[in-house]
Short mmCIF file of C-alpha atoms in Angstrom, two decimals:
data_model
loop_
_atom_site.label_atom_id
_atom_site.label_comp_id
_atom_site.label_asym_id
_atom_site.label_seq_id
_atom_site.Cartn_x
_atom_site.Cartn_y
_atom_site.Cartn_z
CA MET X 1 56.47 81.37 -25.98
CA ALA X 2 56.17 80.18 -22.43
CA THR X 3 52.44 80.61 -22.52
CA ALA X 4 52.14 78.63 -25.78
CA GLY X 5 54.28 75.78 -24.39
CA LEU X 6 52.13 75.60 -21.26
CA HIS X 7 49.00 75.47 -23.36
CA ASP X 8 50.40 72.63 -25.47
CA SER X 9 51.36 70.72 -22.32
CA GLU X 10 47.83 71.01 -20.85
CA LEU X 11 46.31 69.93 -24.16
CA GLY X 12 48.53 66.86 -24.29
CA GLU X 13 47.59 65.91 -20.71
CA LEU X 14 43.94 66.29 -21.55
CA GLN X 15 44.32 64.01 -24.57
CA ARG X 16 46.06 61.37 -22.48
CA ARG X 17 43.23 61.45 -19.96
CA LEU X 18 40.67 61.09 -22.73
CA ILE X 19 42.55 58.08 -24.09
CA ILE X 20 42.61 56.47 -20.63
CA LEU X 21 38.88 57.19 -20.22
CA ARG X 22 38.12 55.65 -23.60
CA VAL X 23 40.16 52.56 -22.78
CA GLY X 24 38.39 52.28 -19.47
CA LEU X 25 35.00 52.57 -21.11
CA LEU X 26 35.99 49.95 -23.67
CA LEU X 27 37.10 47.61 -20.87
CA VAL X 28 33.81 48.12 -19.03
CA VAL X 29 31.82 47.48 -22.20
CA ALA X 30 33.95 44.42 -22.93
CA LEU X 31 33.40 43.09 -19.40
CA LEU X 32 29.65 43.70 -19.67
CA GLY X 33 29.58 41.95 -23.03
CA LEU X 34 31.53 39.03 -21.62
CA GLN X 35 29.16 38.78 -18.67
CA LEU X 36 26.14 38.92 -20.97
CA TRP X 37 27.68 36.17 -23.13
CA TYR X 38 28.27 34.08 -20.01
CA LEU X 39 24.72 34.53 -18.73
CA GLN X 40 22.91 34.35 -22.05
CA ILE X 41 24.97 31.78 -23.95
CA ARG X 42 27.10 29.77 -21.57
CA GLU X 43 24.65 29.52 -18.65
CA GLY X 44 21.50 30.26 -20.63
CA PRO X 45 19.94 26.78 -20.42
CA TYR X 46 20.51 26.62 -16.65
CA TYR X 47 18.86 29.96 -15.94
CA ARG X 48 16.10 29.18 -18.40
CA ASP X 49 15.26 25.99 -16.49
CA LEU X 50 15.54 27.86 -13.21
CA SER X 51 13.13 30.49 -14.48
CA GLU X 52 10.67 27.84 -15.63
CA ASN X 53 10.84 26.14 -12.23
CA ASN X 54 10.05 29.42 -10.55
CA ARG X 55 7.01 29.79 -12.77
CA THR X 56 5.80 26.17 -13.04
CA ARG X 57 5.60 23.20 -10.69
CA SER X 58 5.44 19.47 -11.35
CA VAL X 59 2.65 17.60 -9.60
CA ILE X 60 2.39 13.81 -9.47
CA MET X 61 -0.98 12.36 -10.48
CA GLU X 62 -1.50 9.10 -8.63
CA PRO X 63 -3.05 6.22 -10.64
CA ALA X 64 -6.17 4.32 -9.68
CA ARG X 65 -5.42 0.78 -8.54
CA GLY X 66 -6.98 -2.05 -10.49
CA LEU X 67 -10.27 -3.43 -9.21
CA ILE X 68 -10.45 -6.87 -7.56
CA TYR X 69 -13.37 -9.25 -8.23
CA ASP X 70 -14.33 -12.73 -7.11
CA ARG X 71 -14.86 -15.58 -9.59
CA ASN X 72 -18.42 -14.44 -10.33
CA GLY X 73 -17.56 -10.78 -10.88
CA VAL X 74 -18.56 -9.56 -7.43
CA LEU X 75 -16.53 -6.47 -6.54
CA LEU X 76 -14.17 -7.00 -3.60
CA ALA X 77 -11.95 -3.90 -3.81
CA ASN X 78 -12.61 -0.61 -5.61
CA ASN X 79 -11.55 3.03 -5.48
CA VAL X 80 -13.39 6.09 -4.17
CA PRO X 81 -12.54 9.80 -4.63
CA SER X 82 -10.82 11.46 -1.72
CA PHE X 83 -8.89 14.63 -0.83
CA THR X 84 -5.12 14.51 -0.34
CA LEU X 85 -2.95 17.22 1.23
CA TYR X 86 0.39 18.05 -0.43
CA VAL X 87 3.15 20.53 0.42
CA SER X 88 5.63 21.98 -2.12
CA LEU X 89 8.88 22.41 -0.16
CA GLU X 90 10.24 25.04 -2.58
CA GLU X 91 7.47 27.43 -1.58
CA VAL X 92 7.90 26.95 2.18
CA LYS X 93 10.09 29.64 3.77
CA ASP X 94 9.41 28.79 7.41
CA ARG X 95 8.93 25.04 7.77
CA ASP X 96 8.40 25.10 11.54
CA LEU X 97 5.68 27.73 11.19
CA LEU X 98 3.90 25.67 8.52
CA ILE X 99 4.04 22.54 10.68
CA ASP X 100 2.46 24.43 13.58
CA GLN X 101 -0.23 25.85 11.28
CA LEU X 102 -1.19 22.47 9.85
CA SER X 103 -1.15 20.85 13.28
CA ASN X 104 -3.45 23.49 14.75
CA LEU X 105 -5.72 23.69 11.72
CA LEU X 106 -6.22 19.96 11.08
CA GLY X 107 -5.20 18.44 14.40
CA LEU X 108 -2.25 16.59 12.84
CA ASP X 109 0.65 15.14 14.79
CA ALA X 110 3.48 17.69 14.46
CA ALA X 111 6.19 15.00 14.56
CA LEU X 112 4.43 13.02 11.83
CA VAL X 113 4.16 16.10 9.59
CA ARG X 114 7.82 16.90 10.17
CA ASN X 115 8.83 13.37 9.18
CA LYS X 116 6.84 13.70 5.96
CA LEU X 117 8.51 16.97 5.02
CA THR X 118 12.05 15.88 5.91
CA ALA X 119 11.95 12.41 4.36
CA ARG X 120 14.42 11.67 1.60
CA GLY X 121 13.16 12.25 -1.91
CA ASN X 122 12.94 14.69 -4.79
CA LYS X 123 12.43 18.12 -3.22
CA GLN X 124 11.00 19.49 -6.45
CA LEU X 125 7.99 17.19 -6.12
CA PRO X 126 5.27 18.01 -3.57
CA ARG X 127 5.27 15.89 -0.43
CA LYS X 128 2.15 13.99 0.58
CA VAL X 129 1.25 14.98 4.14
CA LYS X 130 -2.18 13.42 4.68
CA ASP X 131 -4.68 11.49 2.60
CA ARG X 132 -8.38 10.83 3.06
CA LEU X 133 -9.11 14.38 4.18
CA THR X 134 -12.70 15.01 5.13
CA LEU X 135 -14.70 17.64 3.28
CA ARG X 136 -14.44 19.88 6.33
CA GLU X 137 -10.65 19.52 6.46
CA ALA X 138 -10.28 20.23 2.75
CA THR X 139 -12.50 23.32 3.12
CA LEU X 140 -10.41 24.58 6.04
CA VAL X 141 -7.21 24.31 4.00
CA GLU X 142 -8.73 26.06 0.98
CA SER X 143 -10.07 28.88 3.15
CA HIS X 144 -6.55 29.51 4.55
CA ARG X 145 -4.66 29.27 1.25
CA LEU X 146 -3.11 32.74 1.55
CA ASP X 147 -1.65 31.81 4.94
CA LEU X 148 -0.34 28.42 3.76
CA PRO X 149 2.15 28.94 0.91
CA GLY X 150 3.02 25.75 -0.95
CA VAL X 151 0.04 23.83 0.45
CA MET X 152 -2.39 22.26 -2.02
CA VAL X 153 -5.32 19.85 -1.93
CA GLN X 154 -5.78 17.31 -4.73
CA VAL X 155 -8.61 14.91 -5.50
CA GLU X 156 -7.29 11.34 -5.81
CA SER X 157 -8.69 7.83 -5.72
CA GLN X 158 -8.35 5.90 -2.48
CA ARG X 159 -8.66 2.16 -1.94
CA ASN X 160 -11.97 0.93 -0.59
CA TYR X 161 -13.18 -2.53 0.46
CA PRO X 162 -16.99 -2.72 0.27
CA GLY X 163 -17.12 -5.98 2.24
CA GLY X 164 -15.20 -4.62 5.20
CA VAL X 165 -13.86 -7.55 7.22
CA THR X 166 -14.96 -10.11 4.59
CA ALA X 167 -11.91 -11.86 3.08
CA SER X 168 -9.66 -9.35 4.83
CA HIS X 169 -6.69 -11.73 5.20
CA LEU X 170 -7.03 -12.77 1.58
CA LEU X 171 -7.31 -9.27 0.10
CA GLY X 172 -4.89 -7.56 2.48
CA TYR X 173 -4.52 -3.80 2.58
CA VAL X 174 -2.48 -0.95 1.03
CA GLY X 175 -0.32 1.82 2.45
CA GLU X 176 2.34 4.37 1.61
CA VAL X 177 5.62 2.96 0.37
CA SER X 178 8.19 2.99 3.17
CA PRO X 179 11.77 4.35 2.90
CA GLU X 180 13.04 0.76 3.16
CA GLN X 181 10.82 -0.34 0.26
CA LEU X 182 12.02 2.55 -1.91
CA GLU X 183 15.53 1.08 -1.71
CA LYS X 184 14.36 -2.14 -3.40
CA PRO X 185 14.46 -2.58 -7.21
CA GLU X 186 10.75 -3.38 -7.55
CA PHE X 187 9.89 0.06 -6.12
CA ALA X 188 12.58 2.02 -7.98
CA ASP X 189 10.06 3.94 -10.13
CA LEU X 190 8.00 5.11 -7.14
CA HIS X 191 8.23 8.24 -4.99
CA GLN X 192 7.44 9.28 -1.45
CA GLY X 193 3.69 8.98 -0.90
CA SER X 194 3.07 6.24 -3.50
CA ILE X 195 0.48 3.65 -2.48
CA VAL X 196 1.50 -0.02 -2.64
CA GLY X 197 0.09 -3.32 -1.41
CA GLN X 198 1.33 -4.21 2.06
CA TYR X 199 -0.42 -7.53 2.72
CA GLY X 200 -2.36 -10.33 1.04
CA VAL X 201 -3.37 -10.27 -2.61
CA GLU X 202 -2.77 -6.50 -2.69
CA LYS X 203 0.90 -7.13 -1.97
CA PHE X 204 1.40 -10.26 -4.08
CA PHE X 205 -0.09 -8.73 -7.24
CA ASP X 206 0.95 -5.17 -6.46
CA GLN X 207 2.91 -4.56 -9.67
CA LEU X 208 -0.12 -5.61 -11.75
CA VAL X 209 -2.79 -3.57 -9.96
CA ARG X 210 -0.60 -0.61 -8.97
CA GLY X 211 -0.82 1.32 -12.23
CA GLN X 212 1.53 4.03 -13.49
CA ALA X 213 1.58 7.55 -12.11
CA GLY X 214 1.11 10.58 -14.34
CA GLN X 215 2.42 14.10 -14.02
CA LYS X 216 1.22 17.61 -14.75
CA SER X 217 2.99 20.95 -14.92
CA ILE X 218 1.08 23.83 -13.40
CA GLU X 219 1.72 27.56 -13.48
CA VAL X 220 1.81 29.08 -10.02
CA ASP X 221 1.70 32.59 -8.61
CA ALA X 222 4.17 34.26 -6.26
CA VAL X 223 3.02 32.24 -3.25
CA GLY X 224 2.90 28.92 -5.09
CA HIS X 225 -0.85 28.66 -5.70
CA GLU X 226 -2.00 27.06 -8.93
CA LYS X 227 -3.14 29.40 -11.70
CA ARG X 228 -3.45 27.11 -14.71
CA THR X 229 -2.36 23.74 -16.05
CA VAL X 230 0.41 23.82 -18.66
CA VAL X 231 1.08 20.16 -19.59
CA VAL X 232 -0.66 16.97 -18.45
CA GLU X 233 0.60 13.39 -18.69
CA GLN X 234 -2.37 11.25 -17.69
CA PRO X 235 -1.85 8.36 -15.23
CA HIS X 236 -2.61 4.78 -16.26
CA ALA X 237 -4.86 2.72 -14.01
CA GLY X 238 -3.74 -0.72 -12.87
CA ASP X 239 -5.03 -4.00 -14.29
CA ASN X 240 -8.17 -5.55 -12.82
CA LEU X 241 -7.78 -8.82 -10.94
CA TYR X 242 -10.20 -11.76 -10.81
CA LEU X 243 -9.77 -14.26 -7.95
CA THR X 244 -10.95 -17.86 -7.74
CA ILE X 245 -12.72 -16.98 -4.49
CA ASP X 246 -16.51 -17.29 -4.34
CA VAL X 247 -17.53 -14.53 -1.96
CA ARG X 248 -20.76 -16.40 -1.06
CA LEU X 249 -18.78 -19.37 0.23
CA GLN X 250 -16.33 -16.99 1.87
CA LYS X 251 -19.12 -15.38 3.89
CA VAL X 252 -20.53 -18.78 4.86
CA ALA X 253 -17.15 -19.92 6.15
CA GLU X 254 -16.57 -16.70 8.09
CA ASN X 255 -20.04 -16.81 9.62
CA LEU X 256 -19.44 -20.37 10.80
CA LEU X 257 -16.22 -19.34 12.52
CA GLY X 258 -18.01 -16.46 14.21
CA GLU X 259 -15.93 -15.03 17.04
CA GLU X 260 -13.76 -18.13 17.41
CA SER X 261 -10.12 -18.24 16.35
CA GLY X 262 -9.65 -20.61 13.44
CA ALA X 263 -9.59 -21.07 9.69
CA ILE X 264 -11.67 -22.71 6.97
CA VAL X 265 -10.36 -23.40 3.47
CA ALA X 266 -12.54 -24.73 0.64
CA LEU X 267 -10.92 -26.07 -2.55
CA ASP X 268 -12.36 -27.27 -5.83
CA PRO X 269 -10.84 -30.78 -6.12
CA ARG X 270 -11.27 -30.75 -9.89
CA THR X 271 -9.12 -27.67 -10.52
CA GLY X 272 -7.42 -26.87 -7.23
CA ASP X 273 -9.09 -23.43 -7.16
CA VAL X 274 -9.37 -21.85 -3.72
CA LEU X 275 -13.09 -21.14 -3.29
CA ALA X 276 -12.94 -19.83 0.27
CA MET X 277 -10.13 -18.98 2.66
CA ALA X 278 -11.46 -17.70 5.96
CA SER X 279 -9.44 -16.77 9.02
CA ARG X 280 -10.67 -15.41 12.33
CA PRO X 281 -10.31 -13.01 14.02
CA GLY X 282 -10.09 -10.63 11.09
CA PHE X 283 -9.52 -6.92 10.55
CA ASP X 284 -11.02 -4.10 8.53
CA PRO X 285 -8.67 -3.32 5.61
CA ASN X 286 -10.31 0.09 5.21
CA ILE X 287 -8.82 1.08 8.58
CA LEU X 288 -5.37 -0.36 7.93
CA SER X 289 -5.23 1.30 4.50
CA ARG X 290 -5.30 4.69 6.22
CA GLU X 291 -2.33 6.24 7.94
CA LEU X 292 -2.26 5.05 11.53
CA THR X 293 -0.53 6.65 14.46
CA PRO X 294 2.12 4.56 16.29
CA LYS X 295 -0.36 4.09 19.13
CA GLN X 296 -3.10 2.76 16.85
CA TRP X 297 -0.68 0.37 15.13
CA ALA X 298 0.62 -0.88 18.49
CA GLU X 299 -2.94 -1.65 19.63
CA ILE X 300 -3.55 -3.78 16.53
CA VAL X 301 -0.24 -5.62 16.71
CA GLN X 302 -0.54 -6.28 20.47
CA ASP X 303 -4.13 -7.55 20.24
CA GLU X 304 -4.30 -10.97 21.95
CA GLY X 305 -6.43 -12.32 19.11
CA ARG X 306 -3.64 -11.54 16.60
CA PRO X 307 -5.99 -10.32 13.86
CA LEU X 308 -3.13 -9.86 11.37
CA ASN X 309 -2.22 -13.55 11.56
CA ASN X 310 -3.69 -15.44 8.60
CA ARG X 311 -4.41 -18.76 10.23
CA ALA X 312 -5.30 -20.33 6.89
CA SER X 313 -1.80 -19.87 5.46
CA GLN X 314 0.42 -19.02 8.42
CA GLY X 315 -0.97 -21.33 11.09
CA GLN X 316 0.81 -24.57 11.94
CA TYR X 317 -1.45 -27.56 12.48
CA PRO X 318 -0.89 -31.32 12.81
CA PRO X 319 -1.34 -32.88 9.35
CA GLY X 320 -2.64 -36.19 10.73
CA SER X 321 -6.33 -35.56 10.07
CA ILE X 322 -5.86 -34.77 6.40
CA PHE X 323 -3.39 -37.64 6.01
CA LYS X 324 -5.99 -40.10 7.33
CA VAL X 325 -8.51 -39.05 4.69
CA MET X 326 -5.92 -39.53 1.95
CA MET X 327 -4.86 -42.94 3.25
CA ALA X 328 -8.47 -44.07 3.64
CA ALA X 329 -9.22 -43.08 0.04
CA ALA X 330 -6.12 -44.90 -1.19
CA ALA X 331 -6.99 -48.04 0.81
CA LEU X 332 -10.52 -48.08 -0.63
CA GLU X 333 -9.29 -47.53 -4.17
CA THR X 334 -6.79 -50.39 -3.94
CA LYS X 335 -9.42 -52.54 -2.18
CA THR X 336 -7.07 -53.13 0.73
CA VAL X 337 -10.01 -52.47 3.03
CA THR X 338 -13.74 -51.97 2.71
CA PRO X 339 -15.96 -49.50 4.56
CA SER X 340 -17.01 -52.33 6.88
CA THR X 341 -13.49 -53.53 7.68
CA THR X 342 -13.08 -53.44 11.47
CA ILE X 343 -9.90 -52.83 13.44
CA TYR X 344 -9.60 -52.94 17.21
CA CYS X 345 -8.13 -49.81 18.82
CA ASN X 346 -6.68 -50.51 22.30
CA GLY X 347 -5.42 -46.95 22.87
CA GLY X 348 -1.89 -47.26 21.56
CA TYR X 349 0.30 -48.48 18.72
CA GLN X 350 3.89 -49.57 19.13
CA PHE X 351 6.28 -48.57 16.36
CA GLY X 352 9.85 -49.58 17.09
CA ARG X 353 10.67 -48.71 20.67
CA ARG X 354 8.00 -46.04 20.97
CA VAL X 355 4.30 -46.38 21.72
CA TYR X 356 2.04 -43.82 20.06
CA HIS X 357 -0.99 -43.25 22.27
CA ASP X 358 -4.53 -42.48 21.19
CA TRP X 359 -6.08 -39.21 22.31
CA LYS X 360 -8.80 -41.20 24.03
CA PRO X 361 -7.63 -43.19 27.08
CA GLY X 362 -8.33 -46.88 26.58
CA GLY X 363 -8.83 -46.47 22.86
CA HIS X 364 -11.97 -46.58 20.71
CA GLY X 365 -12.44 -50.34 20.65
CA ALA X 366 -13.61 -51.98 17.43
CA VAL X 367 -14.14 -49.34 14.73
CA ASP X 368 -14.76 -49.53 11.01
CA LEU X 369 -13.49 -47.03 8.43
CA ARG X 370 -16.45 -44.68 8.69
CA HIS X 371 -16.35 -44.43 12.50
CA ALA X 372 -12.59 -44.01 12.45
CA LEU X 373 -12.92 -40.91 10.24
CA VAL X 374 -15.78 -39.57 12.36
CA HIS X 375 -13.75 -39.89 15.58
CA GLN X 376 -10.70 -38.19 14.13
CA VAL X 377 -12.79 -35.30 12.83
CA GLU X 378 -14.31 -34.84 16.28
CA ARG X 379 -10.87 -34.65 17.82
CA ARG X 380 -9.01 -32.46 15.36
CA GLN X 381 -9.45 -28.76 14.79
CA ILE X 382 -8.66 -29.34 11.11
CA LEU X 383 -11.91 -30.41 9.48
CA PRO X 384 -11.28 -31.80 5.99
CA VAL X 385 -14.23 -32.13 3.61
CA VAL X 386 -14.49 -32.52 -0.15
CA LEU X 387 -17.28 -30.48 -1.72
CA ASP X 388 -18.75 -31.76 -4.99
CA LEU X 389 -19.90 -28.36 -6.23
CA GLY X 390 -22.74 -28.36 -8.71
CA ALA X 391 -25.31 -25.81 -9.81
CA GLU X 392 -26.39 -25.14 -6.23
CA GLU X 393 -22.83 -24.98 -4.90
CA ALA X 394 -23.49 -22.27 -2.34
CA ALA X 395 -26.39 -24.14 -0.67
CA GLU X 396 -24.53 -27.45 -0.61
CA ALA X 397 -21.40 -25.85 0.79
CA GLN X 398 -23.39 -24.17 3.51
CA GLN X 399 -24.94 -27.50 4.57
CA GLN X 400 -21.54 -29.21 4.58
CA PHE X 401 -19.95 -26.45 6.64
CA ARG X 402 -22.79 -26.51 9.16
CA ARG X 403 -22.58 -30.27 9.61
CA LEU X 404 -18.87 -29.99 10.26
CA GLY X 405 -19.46 -27.12 12.64
CA HIS X 406 -21.81 -29.31 14.74
CA ARG X 407 -19.26 -32.10 14.86
CA ARG X 408 -16.34 -29.94 15.88
CA HIS X 409 -14.82 -30.83 19.20
CA PRO X 410 -15.39 -28.03 21.78
CA ARG X 411 -12.33 -26.03 22.77
#
């Protein structure tokens, strides 16, 4: 009896333990099922996107800026293919090491590279580090791809000005959008590294010639190197721009100015079109459209000739010379005077309590209308002339400009 009771007691204990084990197993299975539901159903879209981001990368495809022509279809600004260096921050584990590698490999300024990589912006998009790479630089990067995770070289179009200094103040130059510009509404759809107009026509008509960037998704390997293209959204080039400028007259005006500081503006009096707008000294927009170091920019800004100053539109000049031409034309039209009407100039004119003195001591004596205009043109640095442009407009303009150049008063 005692032995049978003990056996029943042990059997009951064993059954209780089995029940506890079963309940425990059910709880574990329930917890695993709940976790699977949470990962697969509740957080499924998040982890799916995360997985796709680990496998694919988005790369911005910069658009080609619209071309700029003169009134006769002569090309003033175009685009040329170039290599651009990008870095995908998500693939960079040691940023300081990468900065040192790029600096040593390409001779880049370490501080400048660091600023590029730490600038505010979408970290999922590659950061532009340097544009206009030479073929040698691009080859160096490609040959060290295994040592440079997240680094890629893309072929993009870069702005080019075939005429160099010609019409530089008028055309302006382009550059990367600054952090301050990105805060403005007109640049809201841009990203770090976008190219925008920074001066002249390039800046004024930037939204027309800028174009719209595209985007492509690429599949990458474990170190972030591109394996294949998944989806491509092609960029849209900017609109072409035709100016009223005649580049032949522009070159004539700039050649007449030579190395002197000054400006020449030629207008079509029938339409008001600006045919030439020359300012000297000028600059090469191809140089300013590249990324300059602080030292290079300081040298340009501190140049005594002030090459960035557009003397045709920013200079301040006495309006007297132009006003005299207008008044002379009005007097002739109303027949108040004739070309032979003579007035004696004694060197001063009293108006109220003030005497306005002539530039020439003692005055010019008796002068008619023609000689009065000739003397004022000799004195002033503003040289007004009306060009009646016909079929041979370039030749006539050149003769007019040269005659005025001979009359100009020496500085």
